[in-house]
Coordinates of C-alpha atoms in Angstrom, one line a residue:
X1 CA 15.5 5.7 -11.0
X2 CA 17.4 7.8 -8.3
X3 CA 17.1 6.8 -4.7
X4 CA 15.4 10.6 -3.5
X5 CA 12.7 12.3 -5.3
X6 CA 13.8 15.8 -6.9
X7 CA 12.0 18.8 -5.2
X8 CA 9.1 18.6 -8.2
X9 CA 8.4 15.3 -7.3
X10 CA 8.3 15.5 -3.9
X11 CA 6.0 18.8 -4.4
X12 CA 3.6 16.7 -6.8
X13 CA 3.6 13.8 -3.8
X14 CA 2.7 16.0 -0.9
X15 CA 0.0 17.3 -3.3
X16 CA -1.4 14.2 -4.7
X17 CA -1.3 12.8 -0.8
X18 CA -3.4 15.7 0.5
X19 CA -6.1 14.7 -2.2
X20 CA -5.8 11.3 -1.4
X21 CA -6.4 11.6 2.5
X22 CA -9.7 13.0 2.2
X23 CA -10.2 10.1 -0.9
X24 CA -13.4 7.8 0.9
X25 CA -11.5 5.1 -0.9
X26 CA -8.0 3.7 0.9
X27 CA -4.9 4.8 -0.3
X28 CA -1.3 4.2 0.0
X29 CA 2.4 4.9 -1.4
X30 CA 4.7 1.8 -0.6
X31 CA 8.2 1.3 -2.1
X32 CA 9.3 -1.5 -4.2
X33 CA 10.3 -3.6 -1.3
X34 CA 6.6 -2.5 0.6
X35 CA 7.7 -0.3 2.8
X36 CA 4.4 2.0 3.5
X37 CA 5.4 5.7 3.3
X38 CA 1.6 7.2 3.4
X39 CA -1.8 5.9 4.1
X40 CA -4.7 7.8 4.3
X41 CA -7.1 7.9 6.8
X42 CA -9.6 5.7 5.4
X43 CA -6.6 2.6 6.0
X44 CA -7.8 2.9 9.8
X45 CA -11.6 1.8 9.1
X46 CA -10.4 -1.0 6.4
X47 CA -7.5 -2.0 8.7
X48 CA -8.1 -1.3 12.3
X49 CA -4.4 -0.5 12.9
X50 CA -3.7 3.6 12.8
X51 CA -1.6 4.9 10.2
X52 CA 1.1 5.3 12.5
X53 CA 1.3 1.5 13.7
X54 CA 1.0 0.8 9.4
X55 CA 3.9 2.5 8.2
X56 CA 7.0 0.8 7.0
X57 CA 6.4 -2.9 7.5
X58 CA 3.9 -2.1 9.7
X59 CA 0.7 -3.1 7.7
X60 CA 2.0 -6.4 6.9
X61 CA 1.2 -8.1 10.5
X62 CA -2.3 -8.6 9.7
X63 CA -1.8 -10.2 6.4
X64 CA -2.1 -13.4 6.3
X65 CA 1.0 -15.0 6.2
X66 CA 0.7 -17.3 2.9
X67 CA -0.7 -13.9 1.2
X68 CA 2.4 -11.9 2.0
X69 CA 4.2 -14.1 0.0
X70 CA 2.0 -14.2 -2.6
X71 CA 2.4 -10.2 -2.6
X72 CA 5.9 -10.5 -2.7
X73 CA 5.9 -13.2 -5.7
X74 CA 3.8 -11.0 -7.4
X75 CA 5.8 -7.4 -6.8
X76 CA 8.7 -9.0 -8.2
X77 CA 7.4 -10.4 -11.8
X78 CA 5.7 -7.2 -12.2
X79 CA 8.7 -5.5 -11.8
X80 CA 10.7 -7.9 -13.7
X81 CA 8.2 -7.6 -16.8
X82 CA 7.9 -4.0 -16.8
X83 CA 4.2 -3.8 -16.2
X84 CA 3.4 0.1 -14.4
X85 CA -0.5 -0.9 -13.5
X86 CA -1.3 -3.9 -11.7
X87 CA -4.3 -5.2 -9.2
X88 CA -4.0 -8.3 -6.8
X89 CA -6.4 -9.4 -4.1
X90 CA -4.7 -10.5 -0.4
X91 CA -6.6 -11.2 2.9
X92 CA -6.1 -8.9 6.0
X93 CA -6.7 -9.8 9.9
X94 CA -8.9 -6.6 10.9
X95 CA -8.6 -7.3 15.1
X96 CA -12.1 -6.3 15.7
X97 CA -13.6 -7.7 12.1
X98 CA -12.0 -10.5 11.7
X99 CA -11.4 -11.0 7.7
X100 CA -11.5 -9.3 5.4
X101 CA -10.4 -9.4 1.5
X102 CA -8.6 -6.5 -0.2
X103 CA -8.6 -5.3 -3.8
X104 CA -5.8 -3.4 -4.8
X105 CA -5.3 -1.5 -7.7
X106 CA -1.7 0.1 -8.1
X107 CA 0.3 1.8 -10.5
X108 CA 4.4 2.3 -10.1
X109 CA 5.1 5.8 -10.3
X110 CA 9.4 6.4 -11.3
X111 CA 11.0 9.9 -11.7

């Protein structure tokens, strides 16, 4: 896997994220060590932290600290099995909401 999307790629991410904003479902791109690149719009209402404040390592301050480990544990033995779709529930802090309990489903995406 090389460290910078080709031009295609990058064409086919810009697309697929300008689908995904309008999406009433949350969605997100993250790297393998969850750094968030994208977020759409529908993060804000789930979250209440803009998409701004969310990006990079942003979104992890209101998971719950035993959960982000959990997320991490996880990351890595999917990786290290090979698996491309995966789900796994963690609890977020929401500051007006208080909790709340994501499902996430994801799927590794590698040029």
């Amino acid at each position: 896997m090389s460290s910078r999307p080709t031009s295609t790629l990058r064409k086919k991410i810009a697309e697929t994220q300008k689908i995904l904003e309008v999406s009433p479902m949350g969605a997100f791109q993250a790297d393998t060590t969850g750094n968030c690149l994208f977020l759409n719009k529908q993060w804000e209402k789930i979250s209440g932290l803009s998409v701004e404040e969310s990006l990079g390592k942003g979104w992890m301050r209101i998971v719950y600290e035993e959960d982000i480990v959990l997320i991490n544990n996880l990351l890595q033995n999917v990786m290290a099995e090979g698996k491309e779709i995966f789900d796994f529930v963690y609890r977020i802090h929401h500051p007006f909401e208080g909790i709340r309990w994501l499902k996430v489903n994801a799927k590794f995406i590698f040029d």
